[in-house]
Amino acid sequence: GAVVSQHPSWVICKSGTSVKIECRSLDFQATTMFWYRQFPKQSLMLMATSNEGSKATYEQGVEKDKFLINHASLTLSTLTVTSAHPEDSSFYICSARRGLAGTGELFFGEGSRLTVL
Amino acid sequence: QKEVEQNSGPLSVPEGAIASLNCTYSDRGSQSFFWYRQYSGKSPELIMSIYSNGDKEDGRFTAQLNKASQYVSLLIRDSQPSDSATYLCAVLLSGTYKYIFGTGTRLKVLA
């Protein structure tokens, strides 16, 4: 399968600081990437859809000023959690779509576990 | 009605048995369907994609699709304890880039 790399895997930060998570598609170009968060024993929650060269589309209830998404190239999307608070602690996972529209498979990064103290 | 429905389980099967995981979806126009496996604390990994009615086999895995019944399933033959995980069904909504995931079925393979 295709390779999507996410970094960092773990991050611990103090309340009020910002954290940037990178998501890279290593062996294919991804015009569309997705960002999810997942709480323990719960299902994936889509936060936003990231399209290369344009603004991200956020799901209802997700604060776009808090979760900044940038998709500056066909292989890199970043998620910045601004002014993080303990309630932002979660498992953040990116995915990249490979293939033609209507049939593309999603490949996931390894995930980033954020703990805000 | 949820867009993609799965039984949350846990589904327990003995080692060596066939595990059968089911998924129904509501978007009649959907054409692309996917099964993912997620181990606890890890991100999902793609097992199979299926686009046409019928069966698609890959090793011990067989995906089955019935668009008329809006039903997709995953069979795991010769189940192993290492298959114990949560299995997610995903559907690509017709005319969009939006993937809808079910809540997943937790599978336990007993040694």
Short mmCIF file of N, CA and C in Angstrom, two decimals, chain A residues 1-112:
data_model
loop_
_atom_site.label_atom_id
_atom_site.label_comp_id
_atom_site.label_asym_id
_atom_site.label_seq_id
_atom_site.Cartn_x
_atom_site.Cartn_y
_atom_site.Cartn_z
N GLY A 1 0.81 -1.21 0.00
CA GLY A 1 0.00 0.00 0.00
C GLY A 1 0.84 1.25 0.00
N ALA A 2 0.18 2.34 -0.21
CA ALA A 2 0.86 3.63 -0.24
C ALA A 2 1.31 4.02 1.17
N VAL A 3 2.27 4.93 1.21
CA VAL A 3 2.83 5.32 2.49
C VAL A 3 2.48 6.77 2.81
N VAL A 4 1.90 6.95 3.99
CA VAL A 4 1.63 8.28 4.51
C VAL A 4 2.34 8.39 5.84
N SER A 5 3.15 9.41 5.97
CA SER A 5 3.93 9.58 7.19
C SER A 5 3.42 10.77 7.98
N GLN A 6 3.31 10.61 9.25
CA GLN A 6 2.81 11.66 10.12
C GLN A 6 3.83 11.91 11.22
N HIS A 7 4.02 13.17 11.54
CA HIS A 7 5.04 13.51 12.54
C HIS A 7 4.61 14.74 13.32
N PRO A 8 4.76 14.80 14.63
CA PRO A 8 5.36 13.77 15.48
C PRO A 8 4.35 12.71 15.88
N SER A 9 4.83 11.58 16.37
CA SER A 9 3.94 10.51 16.83
C SER A 9 3.35 10.86 18.19
N TRP A 10 4.17 11.49 19.01
CA TRP A 10 3.74 11.86 20.35
C TRP A 10 4.14 13.31 20.60
N VAL A 11 3.29 14.04 21.24
CA VAL A 11 3.70 15.38 21.65
C VAL A 11 2.98 15.74 22.94
N ILE A 12 3.77 16.27 23.84
CA ILE A 12 3.24 16.78 25.11
C ILE A 12 3.55 18.25 25.16
N CYS A 13 2.55 19.05 25.46
CA CYS A 13 2.80 20.49 25.49
C CYS A 13 2.04 21.12 26.65
N LYS A 14 2.43 22.33 26.96
CA LYS A 14 1.76 23.07 28.02
C LYS A 14 0.53 23.78 27.46
N SER A 15 -0.43 23.98 28.31
CA SER A 15 -1.65 24.67 27.92
C SER A 15 -1.31 26.07 27.41
N GLY A 16 -1.93 26.45 26.29
CA GLY A 16 -1.68 27.76 25.72
C GLY A 16 -0.68 27.78 24.59
N THR A 17 0.06 26.72 24.43
CA THR A 17 1.03 26.67 23.34
C THR A 17 0.39 26.10 22.08
N SER A 18 1.10 26.25 20.97
CA SER A 18 0.61 25.73 19.70
C SER A 18 1.44 24.53 19.27
N VAL A 19 0.81 23.61 18.60
CA VAL A 19 1.47 22.39 18.16
C VAL A 19 1.18 22.16 16.68
N LYS A 20 2.23 21.86 15.93
CA LYS A 20 2.07 21.60 14.51
C LYS A 20 2.30 20.13 14.22
N ILE A 21 1.40 19.53 13.46
CA ILE A 21 1.51 18.13 13.05
C ILE A 21 1.62 18.09 11.53
N GLU A 22 2.59 17.32 11.04
CA GLU A 22 2.79 17.21 9.60
C GLU A 22 2.31 15.87 9.07
N CYS A 23 1.79 15.91 7.87
CA CYS A 23 1.33 14.70 7.20
C CYS A 23 1.87 14.71 5.79
N ARG A 24 2.63 13.68 5.44
CA ARG A 24 3.24 13.61 4.12
C ARG A 24 2.86 12.33 3.40
N SER A 25 2.51 12.45 2.15
CA SER A 25 2.34 11.27 1.30
C SER A 25 3.69 11.03 0.64
N LEU A 26 4.29 9.88 0.90
CA LEU A 26 5.68 9.66 0.51
C LEU A 26 5.84 9.11 -0.91
N ASP A 27 4.86 8.40 -1.41
CA ASP A 27 5.06 7.78 -2.71
C ASP A 27 3.92 8.05 -3.69
N PHE A 28 3.12 9.07 -3.39
CA PHE A 28 2.10 9.48 -4.35
C PHE A 28 1.72 10.93 -4.06
N GLN A 29 1.11 11.56 -5.04
CA GLN A 29 0.66 12.93 -4.85
C GLN A 29 -0.78 12.91 -4.39
N ALA A 30 -1.07 13.71 -3.40
CA ALA A 30 -2.40 13.72 -2.80
C ALA A 30 -3.00 15.11 -2.89
N THR A 31 -3.95 15.27 -3.79
CA THR A 31 -4.61 16.57 -3.87
C THR A 31 -5.56 16.78 -2.69
N THR A 32 -5.99 15.68 -2.11
CA THR A 32 -6.92 15.78 -0.99
C THR A 32 -6.40 14.97 0.20
N MET A 33 -6.37 15.62 1.33
CA MET A 33 -6.01 14.96 2.59
C MET A 33 -7.09 15.26 3.61
N PHE A 34 -7.19 14.41 4.58
CA PHE A 34 -8.22 14.55 5.60
C PHE A 34 -7.57 14.49 6.98
N TRP A 35 -8.16 15.23 7.90
CA TRP A 35 -7.70 15.20 9.28
C TRP A 35 -8.82 14.70 10.19
N TYR A 36 -8.47 13.74 11.05
CA TYR A 36 -9.42 13.16 11.97
C TYR A 36 -8.89 13.30 13.39
N ARG A 37 -9.81 13.22 14.34
CA ARG A 37 -9.40 13.02 15.72
C ARG A 37 -10.18 11.84 16.27
N GLN A 38 -9.58 11.18 17.23
CA GLN A 38 -10.21 10.00 17.78
C GLN A 38 -9.95 9.96 19.28
N PHE A 39 -11.03 9.88 20.04
CA PHE A 39 -10.92 9.71 21.48
C PHE A 39 -10.92 8.21 21.79
N PRO A 40 -10.39 7.84 22.96
CA PRO A 40 -10.29 6.41 23.30
C PRO A 40 -11.61 5.67 23.14
N LYS A 41 -11.54 4.55 22.46
CA LYS A 41 -12.68 3.65 22.25
C LYS A 41 -13.83 4.31 21.48
N GLN A 42 -13.52 5.37 20.75
CA GLN A 42 -14.55 6.00 19.94
C GLN A 42 -14.15 5.94 18.47
N SER A 43 -15.09 6.28 17.63
CA SER A 43 -14.82 6.18 16.20
C SER A 43 -14.09 7.42 15.70
N LEU A 44 -13.62 7.34 14.48
CA LEU A 44 -12.95 8.47 13.84
C LEU A 44 -13.93 9.62 13.67
N MET A 45 -13.44 10.81 13.96
CA MET A 45 -14.27 11.99 13.73
C MET A 45 -13.56 12.88 12.72
N LEU A 46 -14.17 13.07 11.57
CA LEU A 46 -13.57 13.92 10.55
C LEU A 46 -13.59 15.37 11.03
N MET A 47 -12.42 15.99 10.97
CA MET A 47 -12.33 17.40 11.37
C MET A 47 -12.42 18.30 10.15
N ALA A 48 -11.65 17.95 9.11
CA ALA A 48 -11.58 18.84 7.95
C ALA A 48 -11.02 18.11 6.75
N THR A 49 -11.35 18.65 5.60
CA THR A 49 -10.82 18.16 4.33
C THR A 49 -9.86 19.22 3.81
N SER A 50 -8.67 18.77 3.48
CA SER A 50 -7.61 19.67 3.04
C SER A 50 -7.34 19.47 1.56
N ASN A 51 -7.49 20.53 0.80
CA ASN A 51 -7.24 20.46 -0.64
C ASN A 51 -6.02 21.29 -1.00
N GLU A 52 -5.14 20.72 -1.78
CA GLU A 52 -3.91 21.39 -2.15
C GLU A 52 -4.20 22.72 -2.83
N GLY A 53 -3.60 23.76 -2.29
CA GLY A 53 -3.70 25.07 -2.90
C GLY A 53 -4.97 25.84 -2.59
N SER A 54 -5.82 25.30 -1.74
CA SER A 54 -7.04 26.04 -1.39
C SER A 54 -7.33 25.89 0.10
N LYS A 55 -8.32 26.63 0.54
CA LYS A 55 -8.65 26.58 1.96
C LYS A 55 -9.28 25.24 2.33
N ALA A 56 -9.03 24.85 3.55
CA ALA A 56 -9.61 23.59 4.03
C ALA A 56 -11.11 23.76 4.27
N THR A 57 -11.80 22.65 4.18
CA THR A 57 -13.23 22.63 4.49
C THR A 57 -13.41 21.96 5.83
N TYR A 58 -13.96 22.67 6.78
CA TYR A 58 -14.09 22.16 8.14
C TYR A 58 -15.48 21.56 8.37
N GLU A 59 -15.52 20.53 9.18
CA GLU A 59 -16.80 19.94 9.56
C GLU A 59 -17.48 20.82 10.60
N GLN A 60 -18.76 20.63 10.66
CA GLN A 60 -19.54 21.43 11.61
C GLN A 60 -19.05 21.21 13.02
N GLY A 61 -18.89 22.29 13.74
CA GLY A 61 -18.45 22.20 15.12
C GLY A 61 -16.94 22.25 15.32
N VAL A 62 -16.17 22.21 14.25
CA VAL A 62 -14.72 22.29 14.36
C VAL A 62 -14.29 23.73 14.14
N GLU A 63 -13.56 24.27 15.11
CA GLU A 63 -13.16 25.68 15.04
C GLU A 63 -11.98 25.85 14.09
N LYS A 64 -12.21 26.53 12.98
CA LYS A 64 -11.15 26.67 12.00
C LYS A 64 -10.02 27.57 12.48
N ASP A 65 -10.30 28.49 13.41
CA ASP A 65 -9.23 29.35 13.93
C ASP A 65 -8.39 28.63 14.96
N LYS A 66 -8.91 27.55 15.48
CA LYS A 66 -8.16 26.79 16.47
C LYS A 66 -7.34 25.69 15.80
N PHE A 67 -7.92 25.09 14.80
CA PHE A 67 -7.25 24.00 14.08
C PHE A 67 -6.92 24.50 12.67
N LEU A 68 -5.70 25.02 12.53
CA LEU A 68 -5.29 25.60 11.27
C LEU A 68 -4.73 24.52 10.36
N ILE A 69 -5.25 24.46 9.16
CA ILE A 69 -4.80 23.45 8.21
C ILE A 69 -4.23 24.12 6.97
N ASN A 70 -3.05 23.63 6.59
CA ASN A 70 -2.40 24.14 5.39
C ASN A 70 -1.99 22.99 4.50
N HIS A 71 -2.29 23.11 3.23
CA HIS A 71 -1.96 22.03 2.28
C HIS A 71 -1.23 22.68 1.11
N ALA A 72 0.03 23.02 1.37
CA ALA A 72 0.78 23.85 0.45
C ALA A 72 1.34 23.09 -0.75
N SER A 73 1.45 21.79 -0.64
CA SER A 73 1.98 21.02 -1.76
C SER A 73 1.19 19.73 -1.90
N LEU A 74 1.47 19.00 -2.97
CA LEU A 74 0.74 17.77 -3.22
C LEU A 74 1.16 16.62 -2.32
N THR A 75 2.16 16.86 -1.48
CA THR A 75 2.61 15.78 -0.59
C THR A 75 2.63 16.17 0.88
N LEU A 76 2.19 17.37 1.19
CA LEU A 76 2.30 17.81 2.58
C LEU A 76 1.07 18.61 3.02
N SER A 77 0.50 18.18 4.13
CA SER A 77 -0.54 18.95 4.79
C SER A 77 -0.15 19.08 6.26
N THR A 78 -0.45 20.22 6.84
CA THR A 78 -0.13 20.41 8.25
C THR A 78 -1.38 20.83 9.02
N LEU A 79 -1.42 20.38 10.27
CA LEU A 79 -2.48 20.76 11.20
C LEU A 79 -1.81 21.44 12.38
N THR A 80 -2.20 22.66 12.66
CA THR A 80 -1.68 23.37 13.82
C THR A 80 -2.80 23.55 14.82
N VAL A 81 -2.59 23.02 16.02
CA VAL A 81 -3.54 23.22 17.11
C VAL A 81 -3.06 24.46 17.85
N THR A 82 -3.81 25.53 17.76
CA THR A 82 -3.38 26.79 18.36
C THR A 82 -3.93 26.91 19.78
N SER A 83 -3.14 27.53 20.65
CA SER A 83 -3.54 27.74 22.04
C SER A 83 -4.20 26.47 22.60
N ALA A 84 -3.42 25.43 22.61
CA ALA A 84 -3.96 24.12 23.00
C ALA A 84 -4.38 24.12 24.47
N HIS A 85 -5.44 23.39 24.74
CA HIS A 85 -5.93 23.21 26.11
C HIS A 85 -6.11 21.71 26.37
N PRO A 86 -6.19 21.34 27.64
CA PRO A 86 -6.30 19.90 27.94
C PRO A 86 -7.40 19.17 27.18
N GLU A 87 -8.49 19.85 26.89
CA GLU A 87 -9.58 19.18 26.16
C GLU A 87 -9.22 18.88 24.71
N ASP A 88 -8.11 19.46 24.24
CA ASP A 88 -7.64 19.16 22.87
C ASP A 88 -6.81 17.89 22.84
N SER A 89 -6.50 17.35 23.99
CA SER A 89 -5.73 16.11 24.05
C SER A 89 -6.51 15.01 23.33
N SER A 90 -5.86 14.39 22.38
CA SER A 90 -6.55 13.38 21.56
C SER A 90 -5.55 12.73 20.63
N PHE A 91 -6.03 11.79 19.86
CA PHE A 91 -5.24 11.12 18.82
C PHE A 91 -5.66 11.74 17.49
N TYR A 92 -4.72 12.41 16.84
CA TYR A 92 -5.00 13.07 15.58
C TYR A 92 -4.41 12.24 14.44
N ILE A 93 -5.22 11.96 13.45
CA ILE A 93 -4.79 11.11 12.35
C ILE A 93 -5.08 11.79 11.02
N CYS A 94 -4.09 11.76 10.13
CA CYS A 94 -4.32 12.30 8.80
C CYS A 94 -4.49 11.14 7.82
N SER A 95 -5.10 11.43 6.71
CA SER A 95 -5.17 10.45 5.63
C SER A 95 -5.05 11.17 4.31
N ALA A 96 -4.58 10.44 3.32
CA ALA A 96 -4.40 11.00 1.98
C ALA A 96 -5.11 10.10 0.99
N ARG A 97 -5.74 10.71 0.02
CA ARG A 97 -6.49 9.96 -0.99
C ARG A 97 -5.61 9.74 -2.21
N ARG A 98 -5.54 8.49 -2.62
CA ARG A 98 -4.78 8.16 -3.83
C ARG A 98 -5.72 7.60 -4.85
N GLY A 99 -5.59 8.05 -6.07
CA GLY A 99 -6.38 7.45 -7.14
C GLY A 99 -7.34 8.44 -7.75
N LEU A 100 -8.10 7.93 -8.69
CA LEU A 100 -9.02 8.77 -9.43
C LEU A 100 -10.21 9.14 -8.55
N ALA A 101 -10.79 10.28 -8.86
CA ALA A 101 -11.99 10.69 -8.14
C ALA A 101 -13.05 9.62 -8.29
N GLY A 102 -13.70 9.31 -7.19
CA GLY A 102 -14.75 8.30 -7.20
C GLY A 102 -14.29 6.91 -6.87
N THR A 103 -12.99 6.69 -6.91
CA THR A 103 -12.50 5.35 -6.58
C THR A 103 -11.33 5.37 -5.62
N GLY A 104 -10.85 6.54 -5.28
CA GLY A 104 -9.60 6.63 -4.54
C GLY A 104 -9.63 5.97 -3.19
N GLU A 105 -8.52 5.31 -2.88
CA GLU A 105 -8.34 4.68 -1.58
C GLU A 105 -7.72 5.70 -0.62
N LEU A 106 -8.09 5.61 0.63
CA LEU A 106 -7.51 6.45 1.67
C LEU A 106 -6.42 5.69 2.41
N PHE A 107 -5.29 6.36 2.58
CA PHE A 107 -4.21 5.78 3.36
C PHE A 107 -3.95 6.70 4.55
N PHE A 108 -3.77 6.09 5.71
CA PHE A 108 -3.65 6.85 6.93
C PHE A 108 -2.20 6.97 7.38
N GLY A 109 -1.92 8.11 7.99
CA GLY A 109 -0.66 8.26 8.69
C GLY A 109 -0.70 7.48 9.99
N GLU A 110 0.43 7.48 10.68
CA GLU A 110 0.54 6.70 11.91
C GLU A 110 -0.22 7.32 13.08
N GLY A 111 -0.60 8.57 12.94
CA GLY A 111 -1.31 9.25 14.01
C GLY A 111 -0.37 10.01 14.93
N SER A 112 -0.92 11.03 15.56
CA SER A 112 -0.15 11.85 16.51
C SER A 112 -0.95 11.96 17.79
#
